[in-house]
């Protein structure tokens, strides 16, 4: 199938949003949004072309036709089966009701014979069906309890009773079915329970049309609900998409605002810490001044000043003496190495004299003791 579209097809499919809406309506089971179709225009055209050949469930036209035929055939066989099954269930209900009446009241002999004959006939037919359920049954299949269908047929009631039962069966079955129909009518509309039998019969004749009408209305409501569900799904997807975009935009705004606020906040914190540092520094200086004031009194400061003056005068005298000694040493260096040897010998002798004087002094002190 070609993905492109003929000009006539384009004009019939519509343009823009109408084409998107038609594609979404043609494929309700696909998880698509208008944004997906807008972002993929060729894919949208392919789906639009494909929608002319398939239905909403994805079936092609020939396959849909064959499916409808098979559905009609199935419905026909189902109606046939339901007709037989309803008749069989109705006969069983008649037998059950006869058994109940027999236990609660006296039943006429002819009615008793009628229902007993009908019950035996049903049992025989049911047994024959179990022994030979279909024409395709394997002949080699072992029979139940060694019985054959002919042996079960021999258990049928007398032919006279069977013929009498068949003659009265349509009338009895009609009464039973009519009673069930009226019960169904009163179940559907309880307010009609007190109406006459003739009026109930007339209303029951219109019940199928009324039920068919309500069925169509229910199907219409169901289809409307399905369309609303698809519309709600698309709107939910669109809402979630817009919500995600809004969240992303909000996140970007929050991030920008946070960065701008963070810069101002950091600047304020920096100013705060600078002011706090200056305050701590001034406090430290104040503490140092207080410690100095507590440590140094007026008398100690004046004493320190006198000590300083004395030390400065002694330093000046030492510097003067150093200069004079350096001048003498300079004049001695002019005399050469011989004088240096004499000076060293002189220093050695001075040290020995000092040592001997110290020893003599110590010896004298020790002798005086």
CSV table of C-alpha atoms in Angstrom, one decimal:
chain,number,residue,atom,x,y,z
A,1,UNK,CA,0.0,0.0,0.0
A,2,UNK,CA,1.4,3.4,-1.0
A,3,UNK,CA,2.1,5.9,1.8
A,4,UNK,CA,1.2,8.9,-0.4
A,5,UNK,CA,-2.2,10.4,-1.2
A,6,UNK,CA,-3.8,11.3,-4.5
A,7,UNK,CA,-5.1,14.9,-4.8
A,8,UNK,CA,-8.7,13.7,-4.8
A,9,UNK,CA,-8.0,11.7,-1.6
A,10,UNK,CA,-6.4,14.7,0.0
A,11,UNK,CA,-9.4,16.9,-0.7
A,12,UNK,CA,-11.8,14.2,0.7
A,13,UNK,CA,-9.7,13.5,3.8
A,14,UNK,CA,-9.5,17.2,4.8
A,15,UNK,CA,-6.5,19.3,6.0
A,16,UNK,CA,-4.8,20.2,9.2
A,17,UNK,CA,-6.7,19.5,12.3
A,18,UNK,CA,-9.7,17.9,10.5
A,19,UNK,CA,-7.3,15.3,9.1
A,20,UNK,CA,-5.8,14.6,12.5
A,21,UNK,CA,-9.3,14.3,14.1
A,22,UNK,CA,-10.4,11.9,11.4
A,23,UNK,CA,-7.2,9.7,11.8
A,24,UNK,CA,-7.7,9.6,15.6
A,25,UNK,CA,-11.4,8.7,15.2
A,26,UNK,CA,-10.5,6.0,12.6
A,27,UNK,CA,-8.0,4.3,15.0
A,28,UNK,CA,-9.4,4.7,18.5
A,29,UNK,CA,-7.4,1.7,19.8
A,30,UNK,CA,-4.0,3.3,18.9
A,31,UNK,CA,-2.3,5.3,21.5
A,32,UNK,CA,-1.7,8.5,19.5
A,33,UNK,CA,-2.1,12.2,20.0
A,34,UNK,CA,-2.4,15.2,17.6
A,35,UNK,CA,1.1,16.2,18.5
A,36,UNK,CA,2.4,12.8,17.2
A,37,UNK,CA,0.5,13.2,14.0
A,38,UNK,CA,1.8,16.8,13.6
A,39,UNK,CA,5.4,15.8,14.1
A,40,UNK,CA,5.0,12.9,11.6
A,41,UNK,CA,2.9,14.2,8.6
A,42,UNK,CA,3.8,11.3,6.3
A,43,UNK,CA,2.7,8.8,8.9
A,44,UNK,CA,-0.5,10.7,9.3
A,45,UNK,CA,-1.2,10.5,5.6
A,46,UNK,CA,-0.4,6.8,5.6
A,47,UNK,CA,-3.0,6.3,8.4
A,48,UNK,CA,-5.5,8.4,6.6
A,49,UNK,CA,-5.1,6.3,3.5
A,50,UNK,CA,-5.3,3.1,5.5
A,51,UNK,CA,-8.5,4.2,7.2
A,52,UNK,CA,-10.3,3.9,3.8
A,53,UNK,CA,-9.5,0.2,3.7
A,54,UNK,CA,-9.9,-0.9,7.3
A,55,UNK,CA,-12.5,-0.3,10.0
A,56,UNK,CA,-12.0,0.9,13.6
A,57,UNK,CA,-11.0,-2.6,14.8
A,58,UNK,CA,-8.3,-2.9,12.1
A,59,UNK,CA,-10.1,-5.4,9.9
A,60,UNK,CA,-10.1,-5.0,6.1
A,61,UNK,CA,-13.4,-4.7,4.2
A,62,UNK,CA,-13.4,-8.3,2.7
A,63,UNK,CA,-12.5,-9.8,6.0
A,64,UNK,CA,-15.2,-7.7,7.7
A,65,UNK,CA,-17.7,-9.0,5.2
A,66,UNK,CA,-16.7,-12.6,5.8
A,67,UNK,CA,-16.8,-12.0,9.5
A,68,UNK,CA,-20.3,-10.6,9.3
A,69,UNK,CA,-21.5,-13.6,7.3
A,70,UNK,CA,-20.0,-16.0,9.8
A,71,UNK,CA,-21.6,-13.9,12.6
A,72,UNK,CA,-25.0,-14.2,10.9
A,73,UNK,CA,-24.6,-17.9,10.4
A,74,UNK,CA,-23.6,-18.3,14.0
A,75,UNK,CA,-26.5,-16.2,15.2
A,76,UNK,CA,-28.9,-18.4,13.1
A,77,UNK,CA,-27.5,-21.6,14.6
A,78,UNK,CA,-27.6,-20.0,18.0
A,79,UNK,CA,-31.3,-19.1,17.6
A,80,UNK,CA,-32.0,-22.6,16.4
A,81,UNK,CA,-30.2,-24.0,19.5
A,82,UNK,CA,-31.9,-21.6,21.8
A,83,UNK,CA,-35.3,-22.5,20.4
A,84,UNK,CA,-34.6,-26.2,21.0
A,85,UNK,CA,-33.1,-25.6,24.4
A,86,UNK,CA,-35.9,-23.3,25.5
A,87,UNK,CA,-38.5,-25.9,24.5
A,88,UNK,CA,-36.5,-28.6,26.4
A,89,UNK,CA,-36.2,-26.4,29.5
A,90,UNK,CA,-39.9,-25.5,29.3
A,91,UNK,CA,-40.9,-29.2,29.2
A,92,UNK,CA,-38.6,-29.8,32.2
A,93,UNK,CA,-40.2,-26.9,34.1
A,94,UNK,CA,-43.7,-28.3,33.4
A,95,UNK,CA,-42.6,-31.7,34.9
A,96,UNK,CA,-41.1,-30.0,37.9
A,97,UNK,CA,-44.3,-27.9,38.5
A,98,UNK,CA,-46.4,-31.1,38.2
A,99,UNK,CA,-44.3,-32.9,40.8
A,100,UNK,CA,-44.7,-29.9,43.1
A,101,UNK,CA,-48.5,-29.8,42.6
A,102,UNK,CA,-48.7,-33.6,43.1
A,103,UNK,CA,-47.1,-33.2,46.6
A,104,UNK,CA,-49.4,-30.3,47.6
A,105,UNK,CA,-52.7,-31.3,46.1
A,106,UNK,CA,-54.6,-34.1,44.3
A,107,UNK,CA,-53.9,-34.2,40.6
A,108,UNK,CA,-56.4,-35.7,38.0
A,109,UNK,CA,-55.4,-39.1,36.6
A,110,UNK,CA,-55.3,-37.8,33.0
A,111,UNK,CA,-52.9,-34.9,34.0
A,112,UNK,CA,-50.8,-37.4,36.0
A,113,UNK,CA,-50.6,-39.7,33.0
A,114,UNK,CA,-49.8,-36.8,30.6
A,115,UNK,CA,-46.8,-35.6,32.7
A,116,UNK,CA,-45.5,-39.1,33.4
A,117,UNK,CA,-45.5,-40.0,29.8
A,118,UNK,CA,-43.8,-36.7,28.9
A,119,UNK,CA,-41.1,-37.3,31.5
A,120,UNK,CA,-40.4,-40.8,30.3
A,121,UNK,CA,-40.2,-39.6,26.7
A,122,UNK,CA,-37.7,-36.8,27.7
A,123,UNK,CA,-35.6,-39.3,29.7
A,124,UNK,CA,-35.5,-41.8,26.7
A,125,UNK,CA,-34.6,-39.0,24.3
A,126,UNK,CA,-31.8,-37.8,26.6
A,127,UNK,CA,-30.4,-41.3,27.0
A,128,UNK,CA,-30.4,-41.8,23.3
A,129,UNK,CA,-28.5,-38.6,22.8
A,130,UNK,CA,-25.9,-39.7,25.4
A,131,UNK,CA,-25.6,-43.1,23.7
A,132,UNK,CA,-25.4,-41.6,20.2
A,133,UNK,CA,-24.6,-37.9,20.4
A,134,UNK,CA,-23.9,-37.3,16.7
A,135,UNK,CA,-23.6,-39.1,13.3
A,136,UNK,CA,-19.9,-38.8,13.5
A,137,UNK,CA,-19.6,-41.0,16.6
A,138,UNK,CA,-17.0,-43.6,16.3
A,139,UNK,CA,-18.8,-47.0,15.9
A,140,UNK,CA,-15.9,-48.7,17.8
A,141,UNK,CA,-16.5,-46.6,20.8
A,142,UNK,CA,-17.7,-48.7,23.8
A,143,UNK,CA,-21.3,-48.1,24.8
A,144,UNK,CA,-22.5,-46.9,28.2
A,145,UNK,CA,-23.3,-49.8,30.5
A,146,UNK,CA,-23.5,-52.0,27.4
A,147,UNK,CA,-26.7,-50.3,26.2
A,148,UNK,CA,-27.7,-49.5,22.7
A,149,UNK,CA,-30.1,-46.8,21.5
A,150,UNK,CA,-32.7,-49.5,20.4
A,151,UNK,CA,-32.7,-51.0,23.9
A,152,UNK,CA,-33.5,-47.6,25.3
A,153,UNK,CA,-36.2,-47.0,22.8
A,154,UNK,CA,-37.9,-50.1,23.9
A,155,UNK,CA,-38.5,-48.4,27.3
A,156,UNK,CA,-40.8,-45.8,25.8
A,157,UNK,CA,-44.4,-45.6,27.2
A,158,UNK,CA,-47.2,-47.3,25.3
A,159,UNK,CA,-47.9,-45.7,21.9
A,160,UNK,CA,-51.4,-44.8,22.9
A,161,UNK,CA,-50.2,-42.7,25.8
A,162,UNK,CA,-47.6,-41.1,23.6
A,163,UNK,CA,-50.1,-40.0,21.0
A,164,UNK,CA,-52.4,-38.7,23.6
A,165,UNK,CA,-49.5,-36.7,25.2
A,166,UNK,CA,-48.5,-35.3,21.8
A,167,UNK,CA,-52.0,-34.1,21.2
A,168,UNK,CA,-52.3,-32.3,24.5
A,169,UNK,CA,-48.7,-31.0,24.6
A,170,UNK,CA,-49.1,-27.9,22.4
A,171,UNK,CA,-51.9,-26.6,24.5
A,172,UNK,CA,-50.2,-27.3,27.8
A,173,UNK,CA,-46.9,-25.9,26.5
A,174,UNK,CA,-48.7,-22.7,25.3
A,175,UNK,CA,-50.2,-22.2,28.7
A,176,UNK,CA,-46.9,-22.7,30.4
A,177,UNK,CA,-45.1,-20.3,28.0
A,178,UNK,CA,-47.8,-17.7,28.3
A,179,UNK,CA,-47.5,-17.9,32.1
A,180,UNK,CA,-43.8,-17.4,31.9
A,181,UNK,CA,-44.2,-14.5,29.5
A,182,UNK,CA,-46.7,-12.8,31.8
A,183,UNK,CA,-44.2,-13.4,34.7
A,184,UNK,CA,-41.5,-11.8,32.6
A,185,UNK,CA,-43.7,-8.8,31.9
A,186,UNK,CA,-44.5,-8.3,35.6
A,187,UNK,CA,-40.8,-8.6,36.4
A,188,UNK,CA,-40.0,-5.9,33.7
A,189,UNK,CA,-42.9,-3.7,34.8
A,190,UNK,CA,-44.0,-4.6,38.4
A,191,UNK,CA,-46.8,-2.0,38.2
A,192,UNK,CA,-48.6,-4.1,35.5
A,193,UNK,CA,-49.1,-7.0,37.9
A,194,UNK,CA,-52.7,-6.1,38.7
A,195,UNK,CA,-53.7,-5.5,35.1
A,196,UNK,CA,-56.1,-7.9,33.3
A,197,UNK,CA,-54.7,-10.9,31.4
A,198,UNK,CA,-55.9,-9.5,28.0
A,199,UNK,CA,-54.1,-6.1,28.7
A,200,UNK,CA,-51.0,-8.0,29.8
A,201,UNK,CA,-51.1,-10.0,26.6
A,202,UNK,CA,-51.3,-6.8,24.5
A,203,UNK,CA,-48.5,-5.2,26.4
A,204,UNK,CA,-46.4,-8.3,26.1
A,205,UNK,CA,-46.8,-8.2,22.3
A,206,UNK,CA,-45.0,-4.8,22.4
A,207,UNK,CA,-42.4,-5.9,24.9
A,208,UNK,CA,-39.9,-7.2,22.3
A,209,UNK,CA,-40.0,-3.9,20.4
A,210,UNK,CA,-39.6,-2.0,23.6
A,211,UNK,CA,-36.7,-4.2,24.7
A,212,UNK,CA,-35.1,-3.8,21.3
A,213,UNK,CA,-35.4,-0.1,21.5
A,214,UNK,CA,-33.8,-0.1,25.0
A,215,UNK,CA,-31.1,-2.3,23.7
A,216,UNK,CA,-30.3,0.1,20.9
A,217,UNK,CA,-30.4,3.0,23.3
A,218,UNK,CA,-28.0,1.1,25.6
A,219,UNK,CA,-25.7,0.4,22.6
A,220,UNK,CA,-25.9,4.1,21.6
A,221,UNK,CA,-25.0,5.1,25.2
A,222,UNK,CA,-22.2,2.5,25.1
A,223,UNK,CA,-20.8,3.9,21.9
A,224,UNK,CA,-21.1,7.5,23.3
A,225,UNK,CA,-19.2,6.3,26.4
A,226,UNK,CA,-16.6,4.8,24.2
A,227,UNK,CA,-16.1,8.0,22.2
A,228,UNK,CA,-16.1,10.0,25.4
A,229,UNK,CA,-13.5,7.6,26.8
A,230,UNK,CA,-11.3,8.1,23.7
A,231,UNK,CA,-11.8,11.8,23.8
A,232,UNK,CA,-11.0,11.8,27.5
A,233,UNK,CA,-7.8,9.7,26.8
A,234,UNK,CA,-6.6,12.2,24.2
A,235,UNK,CA,-7.4,15.1,26.4
A,236,UNK,CA,-5.6,13.4,29.3
A,237,UNK,CA,-2.6,12.9,27.1
A,238,UNK,CA,-2.7,16.5,26.0
A,239,UNK,CA,-3.2,17.7,29.6
A,240,UNK,CA,-0.2,15.6,30.8
A,241,UNK,CA,1.9,17.0,27.9
A,242,UNK,CA,1.0,20.6,28.7
A,243,UNK,CA,1.4,19.8,32.4
A,244,UNK,CA,5.0,18.5,31.8
A,245,UNK,CA,5.8,21.6,29.8
A,246,UNK,CA,4.4,23.8,32.5
A,247,UNK,CA,6.5,21.9,35.1
A,248,UNK,CA,9.6,22.3,33.0
A,249,UNK,CA,9.0,26.0,32.6
A,250,UNK,CA,8.3,26.4,36.3
A,251,UNK,CA,11.5,24.5,37.1
A,252,UNK,CA,13.5,26.9,34.8
A,253,UNK,CA,11.9,29.9,36.4
A,254,UNK,CA,12.6,28.6,39.8
A,255,UNK,CA,16.2,27.8,38.9
A,256,UNK,CA,16.8,31.3,37.4
A,257,UNK,CA,15.1,33.0,40.4
A,258,UNK,CA,17.1,30.8,42.8
A,259,UNK,CA,20.4,31.7,41.1
A,260,UNK,CA,19.6,35.4,41.2
A,261,UNK,CA,18.5,35.2,44.8
A,262,UNK,CA,21.5,33.1,45.6
A,263,UNK,CA,23.9,35.9,44.3
A,264,UNK,CA,22.1,38.5,46.3
A,265,UNK,CA,22.1,36.2,49.3
A,266,UNK,CA,25.9,35.5,48.9
A,267,UNK,CA,26.6,39.2,48.7
A,268,UNK,CA,24.6,39.9,51.8
A,269,UNK,CA,26.4,37.1,53.6
A,270,UNK,CA,29.8,38.5,52.5
A,271,UNK,CA,28.9,41.9,53.8
A,272,UNK,CA,27.7,40.4,57.0
A,273,UNK,CA,30.9,38.4,57.5
A,274,UNK,CA,33.0,41.4,56.7
A,275,UNK,CA,31.2,43.5,59.3
A,276,UNK,CA,31.4,40.7,61.8
A,277,UNK,CA,35.2,40.4,61.1
A,278,UNK,CA,35.7,44.1,61.7
A,279,UNK,CA,33.7,43.9,64.9
A,280,UNK,CA,35.8,40.9,66.1
A,281,UNK,CA,39.0,42.7,65.1
A,282,UNK,CA,38.1,45.9,67.1
A,283,UNK,CA,37.1,43.7,70.0
A,284,UNK,CA,40.5,42.0,69.9
A,285,UNK,CA,42.3,45.4,69.9
A,286,UNK,CA,40.1,46.6,72.7
A,287,UNK,CA,41.0,43.5,74.7
A,288,UNK,CA,44.7,44.0,74.0
A,289,UNK,CA,44.5,47.6,75.2
A,290,UNK,CA,42.6,46.5,78.3
A,291,UNK,CA,45.3,43.9,79.0
A,292,UNK,CA,48.1,46.5,78.6
A,293,UNK,CA,46.3,48.9,80.9
A,294,UNK,CA,45.9,46.1,83.5
A,295,UNK,CA,49.5,45.0,83.1
A,296,UNK,CA,51.4,48.3,83.0
A,297,UNK,CA,50.6,50.9,85.7
A,298,UNK,CA,51.8,54.6,85.8
A,299,UNK,CA,54.7,53.7,88.2
A,300,UNK,CA,55.8,50.7,86.1
A,301,UNK,CA,55.7,52.8,82.9
A,302,UNK,CA,57.9,55.6,84.5
A,303,UNK,CA,60.3,52.9,85.8
A,304,UNK,CA,60.5,51.3,82.3
A,305,UNK,CA,61.2,54.8,80.9
A,306,UNK,CA,64.1,55.3,83.3
A,307,UNK,CA,65.5,51.8,82.6
A,308,UNK,CA,65.2,52.6,78.9
A,309,UNK,CA,67.0,55.9,79.3
A,310,UNK,CA,69.8,54.2,81.3
A,311,UNK,CA,70.1,51.4,78.7
A,312,UNK,CA,70.2,53.9,75.9
A,313,UNK,CA,73.0,55.9,77.6
A,314,UNK,CA,75.0,52.7,78.3
A,315,UNK,CA,74.4,51.7,74.7
A,316,UNK,CA,75.8,55.0,73.5
A,317,UNK,CA,78.9,54.7,75.8
A,318,UNK,CA,79.5,51.1,74.5
A,319,UNK,CA,79.2,52.3,70.9
A,320,UNK,CA,81.8,55.1,71.7
A,321,UNK,CA,84.1,52.6,73.3
A,322,UNK,CA,83.6,50.2,70.4
A,323,UNK,CA,84.6,52.9,68.0
A,324,UNK,CA,87.7,53.8,70.0
A,325,UNK,CA,88.7,50.1,70.2
A,326,UNK,CA,88.1,49.6,66.5
A,327,UNK,CA,90.4,52.6,65.9
A,328,UNK,CA,93.1,51.1,68.1
A,329,UNK,CA,92.8,47.7,66.4
A,330,UNK,CA,93.1,49.5,63.0
A,331,UNK,CA,96.3,51.2,64.2
A,332,UNK,CA,97.6,47.8,65.5
A,333,UNK,CA,96.9,46.0,62.2
A,334,UNK,CA,99.3,48.5,60.5
A,335,UNK,CA,102.2,47.0,62.5
A,336,UNK,CA,101.9,43.6,60.7
A,337,UNK,CA,101.9,39.9,61.8
A,338,UNK,CA,104.7,40.2,64.4
A,339,UNK,CA,102.7,42.5,66.5
A,340,UNK,CA,99.7,40.2,66.1
A,341,UNK,CA,101.9,37.4,67.6
A,342,UNK,CA,102.9,39.6,70.5
A,343,UNK,CA,99.3,40.6,71.1
A,344,UNK,CA,98.3,36.9,71.3
A,345,UNK,CA,101.1,36.2,73.7
A,346,UNK,CA,100.1,39.2,75.8
A,347,UNK,CA,96.4,38.0,75.9
A,348,UNK,CA,97.6,34.5,77.0
A,349,UNK,CA,99.8,36.0,79.8
A,350,UNK,CA,96.9,38.2,80.9
A,351,UNK,CA,94.6,35.1,81.2
A,352,UNK,CA,97.2,33.2,83.2
A,353,UNK,CA,97.7,36.1,85.5
A,354,UNK,CA,93.9,36.4,86.0
A,355,UNK,CA,93.7,32.6,86.7
A,356,UNK,CA,96.5,32.8,89.2
A,357,UNK,CA,95.0,35.8,90.9
A,358,UNK,CA,91.7,34.0,91.1
A,359,UNK,CA,93.4,30.9,92.6
A,360,UNK,CA,95.4,33.0,95.0
A,361,UNK,CA,92.2,34.8,96.1
A,362,UNK,CA,90.4,31.5,96.6
A,363,UNK,CA,93.4,30.1,98.5
A,364,UNK,CA,93.5,33.1,100.7
A,365,UNK,CA,89.8,32.9,101.5
A,366,UNK,CA,90.1,29.2,102.3
A,367,UNK,CA,93.1,29.9,104.6
A,368,UNK,CA,91.2,32.6,106.5
A,369,UNK,CA,88.4,30.2,107.2
